[in-house]
JSON list of C-alpha atoms in Angstrom, two decimals:
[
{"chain": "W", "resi": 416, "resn": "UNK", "atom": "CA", "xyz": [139.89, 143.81, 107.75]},
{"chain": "W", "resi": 417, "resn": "UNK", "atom": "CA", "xyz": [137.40, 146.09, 109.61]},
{"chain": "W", "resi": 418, "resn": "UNK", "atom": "CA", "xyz": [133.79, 145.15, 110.59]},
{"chain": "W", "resi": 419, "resn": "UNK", "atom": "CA", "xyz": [130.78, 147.12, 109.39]},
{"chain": "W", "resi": 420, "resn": "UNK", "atom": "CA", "xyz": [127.22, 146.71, 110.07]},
{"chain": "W", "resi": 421, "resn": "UNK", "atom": "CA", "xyz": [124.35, 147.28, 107.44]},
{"chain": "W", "resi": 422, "resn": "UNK", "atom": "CA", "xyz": [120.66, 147.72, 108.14]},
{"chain": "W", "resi": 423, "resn": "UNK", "atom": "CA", "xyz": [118.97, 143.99, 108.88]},
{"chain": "W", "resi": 424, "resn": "UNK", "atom": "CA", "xyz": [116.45, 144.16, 106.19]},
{"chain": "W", "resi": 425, "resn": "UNK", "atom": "CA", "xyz": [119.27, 144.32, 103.91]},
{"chain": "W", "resi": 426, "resn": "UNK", "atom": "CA", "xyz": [120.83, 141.10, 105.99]},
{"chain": "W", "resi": 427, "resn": "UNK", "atom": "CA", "xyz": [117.85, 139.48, 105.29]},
{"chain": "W", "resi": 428, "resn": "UNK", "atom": "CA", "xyz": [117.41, 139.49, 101.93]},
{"chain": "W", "resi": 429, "resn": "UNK", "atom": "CA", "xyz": [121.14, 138.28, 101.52]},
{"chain": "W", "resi": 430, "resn": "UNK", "atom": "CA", "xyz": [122.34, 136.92, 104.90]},
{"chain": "W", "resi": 431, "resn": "UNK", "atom": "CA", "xyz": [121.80, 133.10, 105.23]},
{"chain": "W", "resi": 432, "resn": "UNK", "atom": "CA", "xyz": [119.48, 130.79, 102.43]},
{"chain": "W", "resi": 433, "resn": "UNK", "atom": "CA", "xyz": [116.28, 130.62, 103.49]},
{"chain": "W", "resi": 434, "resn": "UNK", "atom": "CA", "xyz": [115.11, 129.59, 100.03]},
{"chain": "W", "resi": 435, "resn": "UNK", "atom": "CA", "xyz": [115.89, 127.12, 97.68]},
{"chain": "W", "resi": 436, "resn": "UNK", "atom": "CA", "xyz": [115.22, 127.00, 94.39]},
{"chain": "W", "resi": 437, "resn": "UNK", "atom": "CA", "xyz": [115.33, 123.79, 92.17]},
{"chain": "W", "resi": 438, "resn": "UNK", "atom": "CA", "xyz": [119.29, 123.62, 91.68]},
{"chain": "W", "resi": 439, "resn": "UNK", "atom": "CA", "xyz": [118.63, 122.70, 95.77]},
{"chain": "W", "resi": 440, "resn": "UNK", "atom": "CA", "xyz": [117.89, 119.84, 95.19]},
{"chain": "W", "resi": 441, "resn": "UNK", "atom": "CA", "xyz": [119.81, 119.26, 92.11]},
{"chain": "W", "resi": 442, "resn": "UNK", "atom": "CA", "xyz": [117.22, 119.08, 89.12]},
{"chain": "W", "resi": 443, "resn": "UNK", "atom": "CA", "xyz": [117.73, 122.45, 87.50]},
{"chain": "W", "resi": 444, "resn": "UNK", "atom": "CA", "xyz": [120.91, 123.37, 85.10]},
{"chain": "W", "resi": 445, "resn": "UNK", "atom": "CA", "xyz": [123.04, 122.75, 87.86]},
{"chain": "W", "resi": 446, "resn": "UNK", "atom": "CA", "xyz": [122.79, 118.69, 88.29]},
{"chain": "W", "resi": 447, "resn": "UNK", "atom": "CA", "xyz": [124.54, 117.11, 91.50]},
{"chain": "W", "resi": 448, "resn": "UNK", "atom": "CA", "xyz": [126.36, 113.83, 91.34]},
{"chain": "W", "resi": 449, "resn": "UNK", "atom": "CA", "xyz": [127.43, 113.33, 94.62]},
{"chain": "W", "resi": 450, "resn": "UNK", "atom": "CA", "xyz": [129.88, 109.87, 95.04]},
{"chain": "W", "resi": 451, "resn": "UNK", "atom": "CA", "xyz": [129.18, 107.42, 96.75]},
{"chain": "W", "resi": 452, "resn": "UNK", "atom": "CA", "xyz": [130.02, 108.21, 100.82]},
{"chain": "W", "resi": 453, "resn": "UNK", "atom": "CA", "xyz": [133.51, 106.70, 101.47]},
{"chain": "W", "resi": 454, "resn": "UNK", "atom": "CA", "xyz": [134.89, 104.46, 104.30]},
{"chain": "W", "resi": 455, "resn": "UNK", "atom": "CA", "xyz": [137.35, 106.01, 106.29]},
{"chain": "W", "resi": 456, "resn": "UNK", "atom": "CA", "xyz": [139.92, 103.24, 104.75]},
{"chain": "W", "resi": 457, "resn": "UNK", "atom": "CA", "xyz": [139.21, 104.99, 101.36]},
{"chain": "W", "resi": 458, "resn": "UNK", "atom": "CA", "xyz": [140.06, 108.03, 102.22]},
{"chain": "W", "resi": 459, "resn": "UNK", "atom": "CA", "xyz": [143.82, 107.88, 102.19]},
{"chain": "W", "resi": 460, "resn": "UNK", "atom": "CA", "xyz": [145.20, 108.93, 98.93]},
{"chain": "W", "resi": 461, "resn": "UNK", "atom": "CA", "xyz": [142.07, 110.23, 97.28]},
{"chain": "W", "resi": 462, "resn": "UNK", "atom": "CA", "xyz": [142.79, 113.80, 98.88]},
{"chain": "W", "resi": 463, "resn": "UNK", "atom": "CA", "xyz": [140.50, 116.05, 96.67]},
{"chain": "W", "resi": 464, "resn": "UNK", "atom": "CA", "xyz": [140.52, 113.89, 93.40]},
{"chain": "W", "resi": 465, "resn": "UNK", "atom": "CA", "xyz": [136.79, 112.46, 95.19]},
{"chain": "W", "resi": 466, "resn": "UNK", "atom": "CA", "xyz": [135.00, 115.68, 93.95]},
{"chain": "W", "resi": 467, "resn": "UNK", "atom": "CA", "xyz": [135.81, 115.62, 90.32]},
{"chain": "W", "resi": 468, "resn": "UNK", "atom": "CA", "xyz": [132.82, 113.88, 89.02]},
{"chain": "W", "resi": 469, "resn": "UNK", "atom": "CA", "xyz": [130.76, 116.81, 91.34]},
{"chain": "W", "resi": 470, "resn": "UNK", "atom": "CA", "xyz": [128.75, 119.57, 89.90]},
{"chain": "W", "resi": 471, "resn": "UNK", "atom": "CA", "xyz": [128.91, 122.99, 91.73]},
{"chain": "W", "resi": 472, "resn": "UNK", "atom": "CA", "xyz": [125.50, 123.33, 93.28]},
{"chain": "W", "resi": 473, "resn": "UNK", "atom": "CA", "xyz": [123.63, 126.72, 93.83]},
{"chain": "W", "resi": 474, "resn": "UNK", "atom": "CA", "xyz": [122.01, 126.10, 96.90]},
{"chain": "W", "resi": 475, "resn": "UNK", "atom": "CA", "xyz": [120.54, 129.65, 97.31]},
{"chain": "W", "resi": 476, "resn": "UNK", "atom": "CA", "xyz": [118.97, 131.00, 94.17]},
{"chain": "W", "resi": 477, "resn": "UNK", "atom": "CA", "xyz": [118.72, 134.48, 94.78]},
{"chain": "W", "resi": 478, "resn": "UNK", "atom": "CA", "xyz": [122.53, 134.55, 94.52]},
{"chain": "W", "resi": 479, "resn": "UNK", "atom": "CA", "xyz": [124.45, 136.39, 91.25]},
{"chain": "W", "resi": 480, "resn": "UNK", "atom": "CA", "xyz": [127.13, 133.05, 91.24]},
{"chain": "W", "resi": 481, "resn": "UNK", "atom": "CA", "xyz": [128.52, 130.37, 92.74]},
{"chain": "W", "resi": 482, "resn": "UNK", "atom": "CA", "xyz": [131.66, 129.59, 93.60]},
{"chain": "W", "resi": 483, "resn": "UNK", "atom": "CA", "xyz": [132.37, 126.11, 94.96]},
{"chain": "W", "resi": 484, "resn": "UNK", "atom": "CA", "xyz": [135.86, 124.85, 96.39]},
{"chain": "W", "resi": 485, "resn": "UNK", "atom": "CA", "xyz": [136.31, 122.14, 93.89]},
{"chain": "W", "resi": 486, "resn": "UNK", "atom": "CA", "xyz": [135.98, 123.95, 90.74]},
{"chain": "W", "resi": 487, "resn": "UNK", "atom": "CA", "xyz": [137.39, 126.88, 91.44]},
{"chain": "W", "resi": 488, "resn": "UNK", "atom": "CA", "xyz": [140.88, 128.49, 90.09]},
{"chain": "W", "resi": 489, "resn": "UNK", "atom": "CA", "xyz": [143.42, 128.58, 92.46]},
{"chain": "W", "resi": 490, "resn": "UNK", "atom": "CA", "xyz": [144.09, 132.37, 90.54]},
{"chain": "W", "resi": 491, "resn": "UNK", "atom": "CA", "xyz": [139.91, 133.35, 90.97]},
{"chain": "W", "resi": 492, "resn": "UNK", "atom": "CA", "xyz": [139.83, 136.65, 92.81]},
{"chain": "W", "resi": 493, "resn": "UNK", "atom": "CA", "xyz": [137.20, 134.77, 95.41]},
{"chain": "W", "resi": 494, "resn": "UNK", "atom": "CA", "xyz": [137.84, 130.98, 96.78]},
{"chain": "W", "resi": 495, "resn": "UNK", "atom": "CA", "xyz": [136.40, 129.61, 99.63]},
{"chain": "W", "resi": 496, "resn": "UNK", "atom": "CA", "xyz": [138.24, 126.25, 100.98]},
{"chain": "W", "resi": 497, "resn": "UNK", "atom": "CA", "xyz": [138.33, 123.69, 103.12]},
{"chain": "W", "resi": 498, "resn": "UNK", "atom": "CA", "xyz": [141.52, 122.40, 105.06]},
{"chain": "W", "resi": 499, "resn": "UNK", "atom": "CA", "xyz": [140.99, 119.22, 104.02]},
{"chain": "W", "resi": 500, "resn": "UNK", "atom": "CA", "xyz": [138.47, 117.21, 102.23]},
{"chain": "W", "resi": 501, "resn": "UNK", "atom": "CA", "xyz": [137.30, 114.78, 104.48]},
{"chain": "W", "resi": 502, "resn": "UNK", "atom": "CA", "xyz": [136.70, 114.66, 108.54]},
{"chain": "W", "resi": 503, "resn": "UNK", "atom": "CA", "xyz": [136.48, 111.85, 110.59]},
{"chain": "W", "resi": 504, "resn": "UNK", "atom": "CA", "xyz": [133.83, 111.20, 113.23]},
{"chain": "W", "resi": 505, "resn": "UNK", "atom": "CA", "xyz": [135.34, 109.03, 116.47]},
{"chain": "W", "resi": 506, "resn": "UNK", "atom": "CA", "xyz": [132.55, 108.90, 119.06]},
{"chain": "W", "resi": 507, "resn": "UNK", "atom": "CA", "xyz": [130.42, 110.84, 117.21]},
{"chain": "W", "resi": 508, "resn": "UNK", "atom": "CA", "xyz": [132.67, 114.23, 117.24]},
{"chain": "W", "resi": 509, "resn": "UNK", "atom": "CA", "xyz": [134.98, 115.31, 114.88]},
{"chain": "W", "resi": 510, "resn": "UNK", "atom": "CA", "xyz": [139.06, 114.20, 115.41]},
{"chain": "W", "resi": 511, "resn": "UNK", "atom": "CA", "xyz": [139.90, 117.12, 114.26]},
{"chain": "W", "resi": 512, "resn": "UNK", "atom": "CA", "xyz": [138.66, 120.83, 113.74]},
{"chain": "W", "resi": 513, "resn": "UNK", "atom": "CA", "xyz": [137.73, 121.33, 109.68]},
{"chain": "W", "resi": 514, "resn": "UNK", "atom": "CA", "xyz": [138.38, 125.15, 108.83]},
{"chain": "W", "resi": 515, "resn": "UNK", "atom": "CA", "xyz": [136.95, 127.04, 106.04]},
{"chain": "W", "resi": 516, "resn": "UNK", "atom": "CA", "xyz": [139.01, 130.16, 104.45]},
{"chain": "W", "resi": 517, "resn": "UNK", "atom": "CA", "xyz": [137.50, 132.38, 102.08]},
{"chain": "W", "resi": 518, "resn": "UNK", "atom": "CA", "xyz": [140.16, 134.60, 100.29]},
{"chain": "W", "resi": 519, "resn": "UNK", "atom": "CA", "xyz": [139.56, 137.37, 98.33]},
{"chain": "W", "resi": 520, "resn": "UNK", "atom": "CA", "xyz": [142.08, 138.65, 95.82]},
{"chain": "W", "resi": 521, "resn": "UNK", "atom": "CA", "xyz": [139.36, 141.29, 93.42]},
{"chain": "W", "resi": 522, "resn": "UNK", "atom": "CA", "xyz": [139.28, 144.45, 93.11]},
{"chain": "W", "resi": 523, "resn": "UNK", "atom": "CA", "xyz": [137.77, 146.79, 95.85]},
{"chain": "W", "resi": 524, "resn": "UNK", "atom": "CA", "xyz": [136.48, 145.50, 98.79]},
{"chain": "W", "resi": 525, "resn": "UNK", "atom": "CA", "xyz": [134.30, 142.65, 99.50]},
{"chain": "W", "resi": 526, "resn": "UNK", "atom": "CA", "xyz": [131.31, 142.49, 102.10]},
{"chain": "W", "resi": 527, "resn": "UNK", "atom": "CA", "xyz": [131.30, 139.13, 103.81]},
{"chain": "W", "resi": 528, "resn": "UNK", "atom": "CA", "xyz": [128.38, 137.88, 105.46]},
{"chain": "W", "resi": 529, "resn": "UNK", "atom": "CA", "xyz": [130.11, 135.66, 108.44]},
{"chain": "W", "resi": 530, "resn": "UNK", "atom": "CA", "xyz": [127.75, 134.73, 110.53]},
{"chain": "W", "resi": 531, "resn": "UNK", "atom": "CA", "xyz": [124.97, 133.92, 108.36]},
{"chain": "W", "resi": 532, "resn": "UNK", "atom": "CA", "xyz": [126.58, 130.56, 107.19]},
{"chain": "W", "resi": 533, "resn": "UNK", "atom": "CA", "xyz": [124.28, 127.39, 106.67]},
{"chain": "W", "resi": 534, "resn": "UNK", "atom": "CA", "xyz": [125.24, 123.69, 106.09]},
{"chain": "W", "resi": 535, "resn": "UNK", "atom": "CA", "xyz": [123.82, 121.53, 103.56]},
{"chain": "W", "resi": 536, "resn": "UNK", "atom": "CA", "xyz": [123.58, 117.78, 103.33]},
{"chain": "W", "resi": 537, "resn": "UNK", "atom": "CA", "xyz": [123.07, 115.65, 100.43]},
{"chain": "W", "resi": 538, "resn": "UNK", "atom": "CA", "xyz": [120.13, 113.37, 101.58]},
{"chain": "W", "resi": 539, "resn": "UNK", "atom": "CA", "xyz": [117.88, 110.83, 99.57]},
{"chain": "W", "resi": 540, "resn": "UNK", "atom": "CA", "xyz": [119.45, 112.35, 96.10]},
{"chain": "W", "resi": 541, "resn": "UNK", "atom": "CA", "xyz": [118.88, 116.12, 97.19]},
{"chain": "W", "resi": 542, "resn": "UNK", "atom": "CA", "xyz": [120.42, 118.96, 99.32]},
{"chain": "W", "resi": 543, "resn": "UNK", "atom": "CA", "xyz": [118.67, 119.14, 102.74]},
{"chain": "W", "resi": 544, "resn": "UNK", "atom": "CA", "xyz": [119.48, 121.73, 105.38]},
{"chain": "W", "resi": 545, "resn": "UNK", "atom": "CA", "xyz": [121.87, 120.28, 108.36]},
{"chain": "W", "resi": 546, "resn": "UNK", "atom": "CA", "xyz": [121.99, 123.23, 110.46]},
{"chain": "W", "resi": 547, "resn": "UNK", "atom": "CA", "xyz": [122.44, 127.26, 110.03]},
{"chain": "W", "resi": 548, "resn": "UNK", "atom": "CA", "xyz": [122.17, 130.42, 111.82]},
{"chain": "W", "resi": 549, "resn": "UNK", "atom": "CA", "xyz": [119.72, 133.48, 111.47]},
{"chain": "W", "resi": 550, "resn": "UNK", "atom": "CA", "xyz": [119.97, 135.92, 109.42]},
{"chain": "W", "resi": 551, "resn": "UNK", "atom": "CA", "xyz": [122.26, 138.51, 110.47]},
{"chain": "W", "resi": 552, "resn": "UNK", "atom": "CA", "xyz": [123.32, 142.22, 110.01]},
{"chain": "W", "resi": 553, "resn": "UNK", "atom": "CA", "xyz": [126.64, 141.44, 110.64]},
{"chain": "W", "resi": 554, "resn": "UNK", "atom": "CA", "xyz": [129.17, 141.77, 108.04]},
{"chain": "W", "resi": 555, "resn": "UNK", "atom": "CA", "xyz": [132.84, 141.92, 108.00]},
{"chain": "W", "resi": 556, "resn": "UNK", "atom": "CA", "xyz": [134.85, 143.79, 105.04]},
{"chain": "W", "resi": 557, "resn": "UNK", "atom": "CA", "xyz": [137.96, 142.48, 103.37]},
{"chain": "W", "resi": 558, "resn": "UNK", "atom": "CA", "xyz": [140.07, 144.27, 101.78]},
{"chain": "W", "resi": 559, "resn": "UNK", "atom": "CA", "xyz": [141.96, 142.82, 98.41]},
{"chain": "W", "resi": 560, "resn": "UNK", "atom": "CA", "xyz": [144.85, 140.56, 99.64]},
{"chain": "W", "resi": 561, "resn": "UNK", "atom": "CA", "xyz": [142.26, 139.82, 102.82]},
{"chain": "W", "resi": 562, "resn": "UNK", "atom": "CA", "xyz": [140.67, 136.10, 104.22]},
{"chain": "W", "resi": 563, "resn": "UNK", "atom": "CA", "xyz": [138.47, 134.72, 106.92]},
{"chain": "W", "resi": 564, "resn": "UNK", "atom": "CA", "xyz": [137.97, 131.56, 108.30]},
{"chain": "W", "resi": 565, "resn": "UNK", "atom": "CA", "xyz": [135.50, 129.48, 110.37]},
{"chain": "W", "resi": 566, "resn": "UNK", "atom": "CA", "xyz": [136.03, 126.29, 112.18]},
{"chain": "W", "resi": 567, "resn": "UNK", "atom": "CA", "xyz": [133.39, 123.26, 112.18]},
{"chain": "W", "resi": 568, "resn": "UNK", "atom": "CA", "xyz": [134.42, 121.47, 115.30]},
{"chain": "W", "resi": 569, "resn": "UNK", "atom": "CA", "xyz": [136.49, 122.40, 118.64]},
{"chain": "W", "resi": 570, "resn": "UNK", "atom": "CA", "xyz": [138.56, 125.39, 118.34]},
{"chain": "W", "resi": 571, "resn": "UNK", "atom": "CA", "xyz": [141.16, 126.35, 121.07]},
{"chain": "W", "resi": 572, "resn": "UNK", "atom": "CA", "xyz": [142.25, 129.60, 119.73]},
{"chain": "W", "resi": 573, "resn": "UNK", "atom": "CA", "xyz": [139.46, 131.49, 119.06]},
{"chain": "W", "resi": 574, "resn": "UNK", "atom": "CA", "xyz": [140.52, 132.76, 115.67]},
{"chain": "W", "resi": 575, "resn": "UNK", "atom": "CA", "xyz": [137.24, 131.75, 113.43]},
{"chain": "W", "resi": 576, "resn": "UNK", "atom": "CA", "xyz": [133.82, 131.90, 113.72]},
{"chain": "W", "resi": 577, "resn": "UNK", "atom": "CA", "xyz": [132.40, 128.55, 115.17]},
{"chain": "W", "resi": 578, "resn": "UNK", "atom": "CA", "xyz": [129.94, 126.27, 113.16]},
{"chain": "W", "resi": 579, "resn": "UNK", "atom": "CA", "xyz": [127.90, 124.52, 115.54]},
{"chain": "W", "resi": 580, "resn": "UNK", "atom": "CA", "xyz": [126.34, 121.13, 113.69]},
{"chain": "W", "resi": 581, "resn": "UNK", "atom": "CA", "xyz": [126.02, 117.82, 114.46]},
{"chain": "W", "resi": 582, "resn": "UNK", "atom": "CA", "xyz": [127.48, 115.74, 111.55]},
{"chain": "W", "resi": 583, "resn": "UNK", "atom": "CA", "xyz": [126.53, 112.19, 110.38]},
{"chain": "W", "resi": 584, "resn": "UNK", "atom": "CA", "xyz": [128.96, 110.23, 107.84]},
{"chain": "W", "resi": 585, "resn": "UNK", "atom": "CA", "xyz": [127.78, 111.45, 104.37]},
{"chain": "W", "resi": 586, "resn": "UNK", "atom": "CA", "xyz": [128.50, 114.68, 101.69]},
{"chain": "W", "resi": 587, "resn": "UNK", "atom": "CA", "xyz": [128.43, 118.44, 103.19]},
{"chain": "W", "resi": 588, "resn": "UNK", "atom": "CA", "xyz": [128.68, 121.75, 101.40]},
{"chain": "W", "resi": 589, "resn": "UNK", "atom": "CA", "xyz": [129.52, 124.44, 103.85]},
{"chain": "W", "resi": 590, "resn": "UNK", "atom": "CA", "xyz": [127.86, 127.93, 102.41]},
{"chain": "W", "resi": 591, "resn": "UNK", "atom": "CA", "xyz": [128.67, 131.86, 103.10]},
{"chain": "W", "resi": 592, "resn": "UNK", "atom": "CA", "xyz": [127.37, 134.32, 101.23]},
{"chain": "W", "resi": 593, "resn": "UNK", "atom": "CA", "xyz": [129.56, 137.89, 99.87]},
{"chain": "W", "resi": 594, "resn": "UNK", "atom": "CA", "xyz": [129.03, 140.98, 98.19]},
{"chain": "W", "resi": 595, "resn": "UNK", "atom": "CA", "xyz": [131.44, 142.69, 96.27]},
{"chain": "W", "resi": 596, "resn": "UNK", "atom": "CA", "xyz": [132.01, 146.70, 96.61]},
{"chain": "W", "resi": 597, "resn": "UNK", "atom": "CA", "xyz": [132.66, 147.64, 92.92]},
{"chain": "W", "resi": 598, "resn": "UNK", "atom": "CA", "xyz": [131.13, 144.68, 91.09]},
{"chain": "W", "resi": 599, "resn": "UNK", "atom": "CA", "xyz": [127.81, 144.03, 93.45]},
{"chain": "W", "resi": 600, "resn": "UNK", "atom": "CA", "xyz": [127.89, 140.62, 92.56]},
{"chain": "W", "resi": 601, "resn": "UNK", "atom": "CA", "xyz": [125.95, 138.51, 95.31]},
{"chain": "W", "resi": 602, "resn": "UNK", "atom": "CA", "xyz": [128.31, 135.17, 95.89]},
{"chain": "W", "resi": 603, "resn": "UNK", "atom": "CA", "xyz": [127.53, 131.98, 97.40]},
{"chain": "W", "resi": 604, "resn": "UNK", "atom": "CA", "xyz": [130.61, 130.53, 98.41]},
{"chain": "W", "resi": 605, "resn": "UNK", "atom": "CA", "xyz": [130.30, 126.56, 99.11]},
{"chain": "W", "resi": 606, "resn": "UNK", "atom": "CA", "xyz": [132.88, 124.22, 100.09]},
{"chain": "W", "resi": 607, "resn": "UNK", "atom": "CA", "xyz": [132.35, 120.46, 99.60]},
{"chain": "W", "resi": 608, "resn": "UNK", "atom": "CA", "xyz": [133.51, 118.26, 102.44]},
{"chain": "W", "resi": 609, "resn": "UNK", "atom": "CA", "xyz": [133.35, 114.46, 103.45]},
{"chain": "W", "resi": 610, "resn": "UNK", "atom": "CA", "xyz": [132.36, 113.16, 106.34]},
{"chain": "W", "resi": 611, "resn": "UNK", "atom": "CA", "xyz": [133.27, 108.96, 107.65]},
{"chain": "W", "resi": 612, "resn": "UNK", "atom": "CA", "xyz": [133.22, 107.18, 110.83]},
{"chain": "W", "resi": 613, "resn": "UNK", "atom": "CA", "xyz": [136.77, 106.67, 112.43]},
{"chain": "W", "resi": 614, "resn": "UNK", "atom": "CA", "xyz": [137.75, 102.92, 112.83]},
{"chain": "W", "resi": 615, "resn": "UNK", "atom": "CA", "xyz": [136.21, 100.94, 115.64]}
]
């Protein structure tokens, strides 16, 4: 894995989503059905079975696909996932760091847009921005066989890109955006998360 930089008009057509089209907020071909948010005594169990009823949103139209953590093959030459799908909030912080690893297994290599991320929330029976970061020129380059993460919460180690957002109990889709080398497919890469409040 080896960093590169690319002119920033370039970033900003593709780096972060800026615009939504009408799969945003879930009334084009791509319908969302969200569940209902869970308590945190219903989480135990359900692991990742909660997202089957879900539809894979595209939050950014501009985008070629879309390739969402709980549809995608586990043998797809791109998958973005979560560790785990859902956090808990106790005292209004996370209990536990939530990291998101995008793999890529294609051919060639594949451009990936890391610090241009943005968070989504589903809100009032649409997706509503929680937080994101400016566009940026800054990509990093995997090659086949390569990964990167980021971390949504406290991270000791310093081995991911942080995700700085303040979280409410409700449904998230974390979003990065790639390129791919040989096939110039333009990816949005969204993984679907949970958030509840911890006991009290």
């Amino acid at each position: 894995m080896h960093r590169r930089t690319f002119l920033a008009g370039f970033a900003g057509l593709f780096g972060g989503c800026t615009g939504f089209g009408a799969d945003a907020e879930g009334t084009g071909s791509d319908p969302v059905t969200p569940a209902p948010v869970p308590s945190a005594t219903e989480t135990a169990g359900r692991d990742w079975e909660r997202f089957e009823a879900r539809a894979c949103p595209t939050l950014d139209v501009r985008t070629d696909q879309t390739v969402c953590s709980h549809t995608q093959s586990e043998t797809a030459p791109l998958t973005f996932t979560p560790s785990r799908p859902v956090v808990t909030l106790t005292g209004g912080s996370l209990a536990s760091p939530l990291w998101f690893t995008l793999r890529w297994r294609g051919a060639g290599d594949l451009s990936v847009f890391t610090e241009s991320w943005y968070l989504q929330r589903w809100t009032d029976g649409e997706w509503t921005s929680a937080a994101t970061t400016p566009s940026s020129s800054q990509l990093v380059t995997l090659d086949p066989g390569g990964q990167f993460t980021w971390v949504l919460g406290v991270d000791s180690t310093e081995r991911a890109v942080s995700v700085d957002a303040m979280l409410e109990p409700g449904s998230y889709a974390f979003a990065v955006q790639t390129i791919g080398a040989e096939s110039r497919l333009h990816s949005e890469c969204l993984a679907l998360f949970d958030v509840v409040a911890g006991d009290r």
